[in-house]
XYZ file of C-alpha atoms in Angstrom:
361
model
C 20.425 2.630 -18.022
C 22.249 5.869 -17.162
C 21.554 8.284 -14.321
C 19.650 10.696 -16.559
C 17.433 7.907 -17.896
C 16.623 6.587 -14.416
C 15.878 10.065 -13.078
C 13.744 10.874 -16.096
C 11.720 7.672 -15.572
C 11.174 8.501 -11.881
C 9.993 12.006 -12.788
C 7.650 10.552 -15.396
C 6.197 8.235 -12.751
C 5.472 11.190 -10.435
C 3.849 13.240 -13.207
C 1.752 10.362 -14.543
C 0.659 9.298 -11.056
C -0.517 12.860 -10.388
C -2.518 12.788 -13.625
C -4.326 9.663 -12.421
C -5.259 11.075 -9.036
C -8.955 11.371 -8.222
C -10.653 12.016 -4.892
C -13.296 9.316 -5.171
C -12.850 6.031 -3.345
C -12.466 2.867 -5.386
C -15.831 1.458 -6.510
C -15.740 -1.664 -4.330
C -15.156 0.499 -1.250
C -18.047 2.771 -2.255
C -20.367 -0.211 -2.680
C -19.443 -1.745 0.681
C -21.743 -0.880 3.597
C -21.636 -1.383 7.348
C -24.862 -2.501 9.024
C -25.846 0.337 11.377
C -26.697 -0.695 14.924
C -28.345 2.133 16.866
C -26.704 1.688 20.264
C -22.889 1.785 19.940
C -22.379 1.663 23.760
C -19.018 3.408 23.611
C -17.414 6.719 24.532
C -15.176 8.347 21.934
C -12.450 8.773 24.543
C -12.203 4.971 24.802
C -11.104 4.560 21.185
C -7.467 3.610 20.713
C -5.812 3.851 17.302
C -2.363 2.582 18.298
C -1.197 -0.428 16.310
C 1.726 -2.792 16.834
C 3.042 -4.900 13.960
C 6.202 -7.012 13.878
C 7.513 -5.222 16.952
C 6.963 -1.790 15.384
C 4.727 0.821 16.989
C 2.302 2.896 14.904
C 0.397 5.806 16.451
C -2.491 5.160 14.070
C -3.309 2.389 11.576
C -2.343 4.117 8.326
C 0.924 5.211 6.721
C 2.409 6.815 3.615
C 3.082 3.909 1.285
C 5.882 3.645 -1.307
C 6.074 6.709 -3.540
C 9.375 7.800 -5.054
C 13.119 8.442 -5.071
C 15.872 8.560 -7.672
C 15.755 12.105 -9.039
C 16.049 15.716 -7.920
C 12.299 16.140 -8.064
C 11.878 12.942 -6.069
C 14.310 14.339 -3.500
C 12.035 17.348 -2.977
C 8.959 15.121 -2.626
C 10.706 12.847 -0.130
C 12.017 15.856 1.787
C 8.422 17.043 2.309
C 7.202 13.572 3.164
C 9.947 13.236 5.776
C 8.922 16.544 7.323
C 5.312 15.357 7.301
C 6.348 12.206 9.161
C 8.442 14.151 11.654
C 5.543 16.508 12.443
C 2.770 13.905 12.657
C 4.410 10.602 13.565
C 3.124 8.879 10.429
C 5.212 5.969 9.120
C 6.792 6.188 5.654
C 7.808 3.824 2.886
C 10.326 4.869 0.257
C 9.999 4.283 -3.444
C 12.098 1.524 -4.960
C 15.736 1.899 -3.944
C 16.791 0.083 -7.139
C 17.887 3.399 -8.620
C 20.429 3.887 -5.830
C 21.658 0.306 -6.258
C 22.537 1.170 -9.869
C 23.818 4.692 -9.233
C 24.985 5.729 -5.721
C 24.699 9.407 -6.693
C 20.909 9.012 -6.439
C 21.048 7.741 -2.858
C 20.469 11.149 -1.266
C 16.946 11.278 -2.711
C 16.145 8.288 -0.489
C 18.375 9.063 2.510
C 16.574 12.366 3.070
C 13.676 10.331 4.521
C 15.853 9.303 7.471
C 17.888 12.499 7.666
C 14.776 14.646 8.159
C 12.913 12.023 10.174
C 15.517 10.399 12.422
C 13.154 8.732 14.896
C 10.264 7.660 12.668
C 9.267 4.286 11.285
C 10.593 3.908 7.720
C 10.236 1.045 5.244
C 12.766 0.654 2.455
C 11.454 -0.704 -0.852
C 13.093 -2.955 -3.426
C 11.974 -5.223 -6.260
C 11.731 -8.962 -5.682
C 14.343 -9.586 -8.393
C 17.030 -8.258 -6.034
C 19.346 -10.448 -3.980
C 19.811 -10.636 -0.233
C 22.949 -8.518 -0.539
C 21.012 -5.702 -2.194
C 18.228 -6.044 0.347
C 20.757 -5.467 3.130
C 22.150 -2.446 1.276
C 18.663 -0.961 0.889
C 17.949 -1.338 4.601
C 21.321 0.150 5.521
C 20.847 3.056 3.118
C 17.722 4.231 4.942
C 18.472 2.746 8.363
C 15.087 1.192 7.702
C 12.853 -0.516 10.250
C 11.465 -2.937 7.631
C 11.818 -3.798 3.945
C 9.091 -3.896 1.333
C 9.811 -6.333 -1.504
C 7.523 -5.346 -4.334
C 6.132 -7.730 -6.938
C 4.963 -5.967 -10.090
C 4.851 -8.362 -13.032
C 2.172 -6.442 -15.009
C 4.129 -3.193 -14.654
C 7.340 -4.887 -15.796
C 5.619 -6.370 -18.842
C 4.269 -2.991 -19.964
C 7.409 -1.031 -19.024
C 9.519 -0.587 -22.178
C 12.724 -1.432 -20.285
C 11.062 -3.809 -17.805
C 12.057 -7.316 -16.722
C 10.729 -10.328 -18.612
C 12.077 -13.117 -16.404
C 10.352 -13.692 -13.042
C 11.851 -17.073 -12.171
C 14.082 -15.795 -9.378
C 11.451 -13.813 -7.469
C 10.154 -16.470 -5.089
C 13.667 -17.792 -4.355
C 14.889 -14.276 -3.607
C 11.924 -13.598 -1.347
C 12.534 -16.805 0.603
C 16.248 -16.027 1.004
C 15.648 -12.436 2.113
C 12.883 -13.334 4.560
C 15.079 -16.017 6.117
C 18.208 -13.904 6.520
C 17.342 -10.212 6.769
C 17.514 -8.694 10.247
C 14.371 -6.542 9.864
C 10.763 -7.520 9.041
C 10.018 -8.138 5.363
C 6.750 -7.130 3.679
C 5.940 -8.536 0.260
C 3.985 -5.856 -1.578
C 1.978 -5.769 -4.768
C 1.942 -2.414 -6.567
C -1.746 -1.990 -7.339
C -2.752 -5.222 -9.083
C -4.100 -7.086 -6.041
C -3.377 -10.550 -4.682
C -5.129 -13.895 -4.930
C -5.339 -16.521 -2.202
C -3.099 -18.705 -4.360
C -0.355 -16.056 -4.367
C -0.770 -15.525 -0.627
C -0.473 -19.264 0.084
C 2.672 -19.424 -2.046
C 4.226 -16.537 -0.109
C 3.271 -18.130 3.192
C 4.924 -21.378 2.096
C 8.329 -19.634 1.863
C 8.052 -17.939 5.247
C 6.418 -14.596 4.403
C 4.300 -13.336 7.295
C 3.635 -9.726 6.195
C 1.839 -9.014 2.917
C 0.565 -5.783 1.351
C -2.185 -6.947 -1.020
C -2.296 -3.532 -2.821
C -5.307 -3.846 -5.108
C -6.664 -1.953 -8.080
C -8.543 1.298 -7.627
C -5.577 3.581 -7.006
C -2.552 4.255 -9.197
C -2.469 1.949 -12.223
C 1.181 1.275 -13.045
C 0.241 -0.552 -16.228
C -1.374 2.694 -17.371
C 1.667 4.708 -16.261
C 4.074 2.512 -18.209
C 1.709 2.434 -21.170
C 2.016 6.197 -21.513
C 5.776 5.769 -21.733
C 5.454 3.459 -24.748
C 5.235 4.608 -28.389
C 1.629 5.369 -29.267
C 1.502 2.637 -31.899
C 2.831 0.012 -29.470
C 0.712 0.518 -26.349
C -0.765 -2.249 -24.219
C -4.120 -0.598 -23.542
C -5.667 -4.010 -22.876
C -3.620 -4.427 -19.668
C -4.870 -1.230 -18.028
C -7.081 -2.221 -15.113
C -5.467 -5.667 -14.791
C -5.880 -7.373 -11.418
C -8.355 -7.409 -8.554
C -9.530 -4.685 -6.238
C -8.320 -4.042 -2.714
C -11.642 -5.251 -1.285
C -11.484 -8.479 -3.292
C -7.833 -9.001 -2.365
C -8.610 -8.547 1.340
C -11.358 -11.155 1.071
C -8.935 -13.480 -0.698
C -6.403 -12.970 2.093
C -8.960 -13.574 4.842
C -10.009 -16.849 3.220
C -6.510 -18.308 3.742
C -5.488 -16.487 6.925
C -7.929 -17.899 9.450
C -5.254 -18.257 12.138
C -4.144 -14.644 11.519
C -0.508 -15.741 11.413
C 0.058 -13.468 8.424
C -0.126 -9.691 8.882
C -2.142 -8.167 6.060
C -1.616 -4.578 4.900
C -4.162 -2.916 2.617
C -3.499 -0.310 -0.065
C -4.940 0.757 -3.395
C -7.770 3.233 -3.940
C -8.057 4.284 -0.288
C -9.007 7.953 0.009
C -10.587 8.645 3.416
C -11.097 7.449 6.958
C -14.107 5.315 6.038
C -12.037 3.415 3.450
C -9.389 2.829 6.109
C -11.964 1.496 8.580
C -13.460 -0.766 5.906
C -9.987 -2.173 5.186
C -9.394 -2.840 8.869
C -12.798 -4.495 9.118
C -11.789 -6.854 6.293
C -8.714 -7.985 8.195
C -5.980 -5.477 7.421
C -3.746 -4.521 10.349
C -2.356 -1.428 8.618
C -3.424 0.696 5.640
C -1.141 2.394 3.120
C -1.903 5.533 1.095
C 0.429 6.709 -1.679
C -0.968 8.994 -4.349
C -3.317 10.606 -1.836
C -0.289 12.117 -0.088
C 1.817 12.570 -3.235
C -1.007 14.717 -4.592
C -0.789 16.934 -1.499
C 3.001 17.318 -1.201
C 3.920 17.709 -4.860
C 4.249 21.441 -4.154
C 6.026 23.055 -1.212
C 2.861 24.682 0.139
C 1.199 21.265 0.241
C 3.081 20.236 3.383
C 0.644 22.027 5.681
C -2.272 20.475 3.811
C -0.728 17.030 4.265
C -0.244 17.577 8.005
C -3.886 18.644 8.307
C -4.920 15.588 6.286
C -3.208 13.191 8.707
C -5.133 14.792 11.554
C -8.380 14.735 9.566
C -8.002 11.035 8.765
C -7.472 10.205 12.429
C -10.642 12.098 13.332
C -12.610 10.355 10.576
C -11.439 6.933 11.756
C -12.451 7.669 15.347
C -15.858 8.895 14.178
C -16.602 5.720 12.201
C -15.231 3.462 14.944
C -17.503 5.194 17.479
C -20.536 4.559 15.264
C -19.521 0.908 15.011
C -18.877 0.538 18.759
C -15.263 -0.495 18.124
C -12.694 0.527 20.741
C -9.695 -0.779 18.763
C -8.961 -1.526 15.101
C -9.047 -5.233 15.960
C -12.658 -4.909 17.147
C -13.653 -3.889 13.613
C -13.320 -7.496 12.424
C -16.563 -8.237 14.296
C -18.640 -5.619 12.486
C -21.365 -6.525 9.978
C -20.684 -5.738 6.309
C -22.750 -5.868 3.138
C -21.084 -5.891 -0.280
C -22.043 -4.460 -3.662
C -22.800 -6.520 -6.750
C -19.214 -6.764 -8.009
C -17.987 -8.144 -4.686
C -21.071 -10.375 -4.332
C -20.237 -11.915 -7.699
C -16.543 -12.278 -6.767
C -17.475 -14.063 -3.514
C -19.820 -16.444 -5.320
C -17.264 -17.379 -7.943
C -14.388 -17.746 -5.465
C -16.349 -19.608 -2.767
C -16.134 -16.853 -0.126
C -18.925 -16.802 2.486
C -20.338 -13.273 2.252
C -23.238 -14.206 4.568
C -20.682 -14.599 7.350
C -19.518 -11.005 6.878
C -23.090 -9.699 7.053
C -23.709 -11.354 10.439
C -20.396 -11.302 12.299
C -21.653 -9.381 15.327
C -24.198 -12.112 16.121
C -21.311 -14.388 17.117
C -20.208 -12.055 19.932
């Protein structure tokens, strides 16, 4: 695939992702409720949002998750995102660096993240079909603090030019995790993760996983719109499990908390972030929410204000829950909606435990 084709595909991804954007939280987040206890016994000034993961420091428990790179338009988006990170201290993940692996002339659209944000936390991103050598190149390209290895089988199957052979993925992941000098995060791209997938990743040494569930950008839908109308895979739109369900799956196999769980997919506000943390996530990623803001130059100021607004929202909800730190949120009491109730019943997850966690304190 030539440079023009790659750049055109990246631009299509940005445009189609923007078309999907909506302000409402994913349904399973909307249907999830905290039990209100009337005496929080906390002062707002006691609340601490700082988070430390894999030796990396985060000023607050959310970040801009993988978005783009690989075209001139993507360069402009990443330039604004880098300025956002520089001004607010928010961590950033790049889009897939695969484009730069194929064509070095596209590298600047990724490198701008580090050039404009020299001291921030940056994750590089690469597909799991890549080798250790390419993983090292991706990290070097961005002087990255960590690497996201994305797994995206449904997207590849719908993508007209996508991969059809996934046999090397787990071997590559194991090799990269064992030999890369920075932390490695295995990341879904909006289709969610099962406990079976999480166990398999744990068995090859993975200790950081972004479960990235449905409810946000649907990459099967994006790739479907790039197919001829008569040859679309409409039946695969919506494939996968939600972020809430994926977090419950992760918690059911991560009792020792040896694996760091990151949540993303359909998260739109501070309450969604707090709910994700309460379900066991250590960090929360938001992609299209920020892409929607920075797609135009004047959106940078809106994005900066949004980072500040999200921090305030998180503190507000944590105060109501009497939680001084994000970790304390895992002892809050939660009730689920019907969809999640049904999921828990069918998958053998104890939802009664979640409704009564504070009684064990």
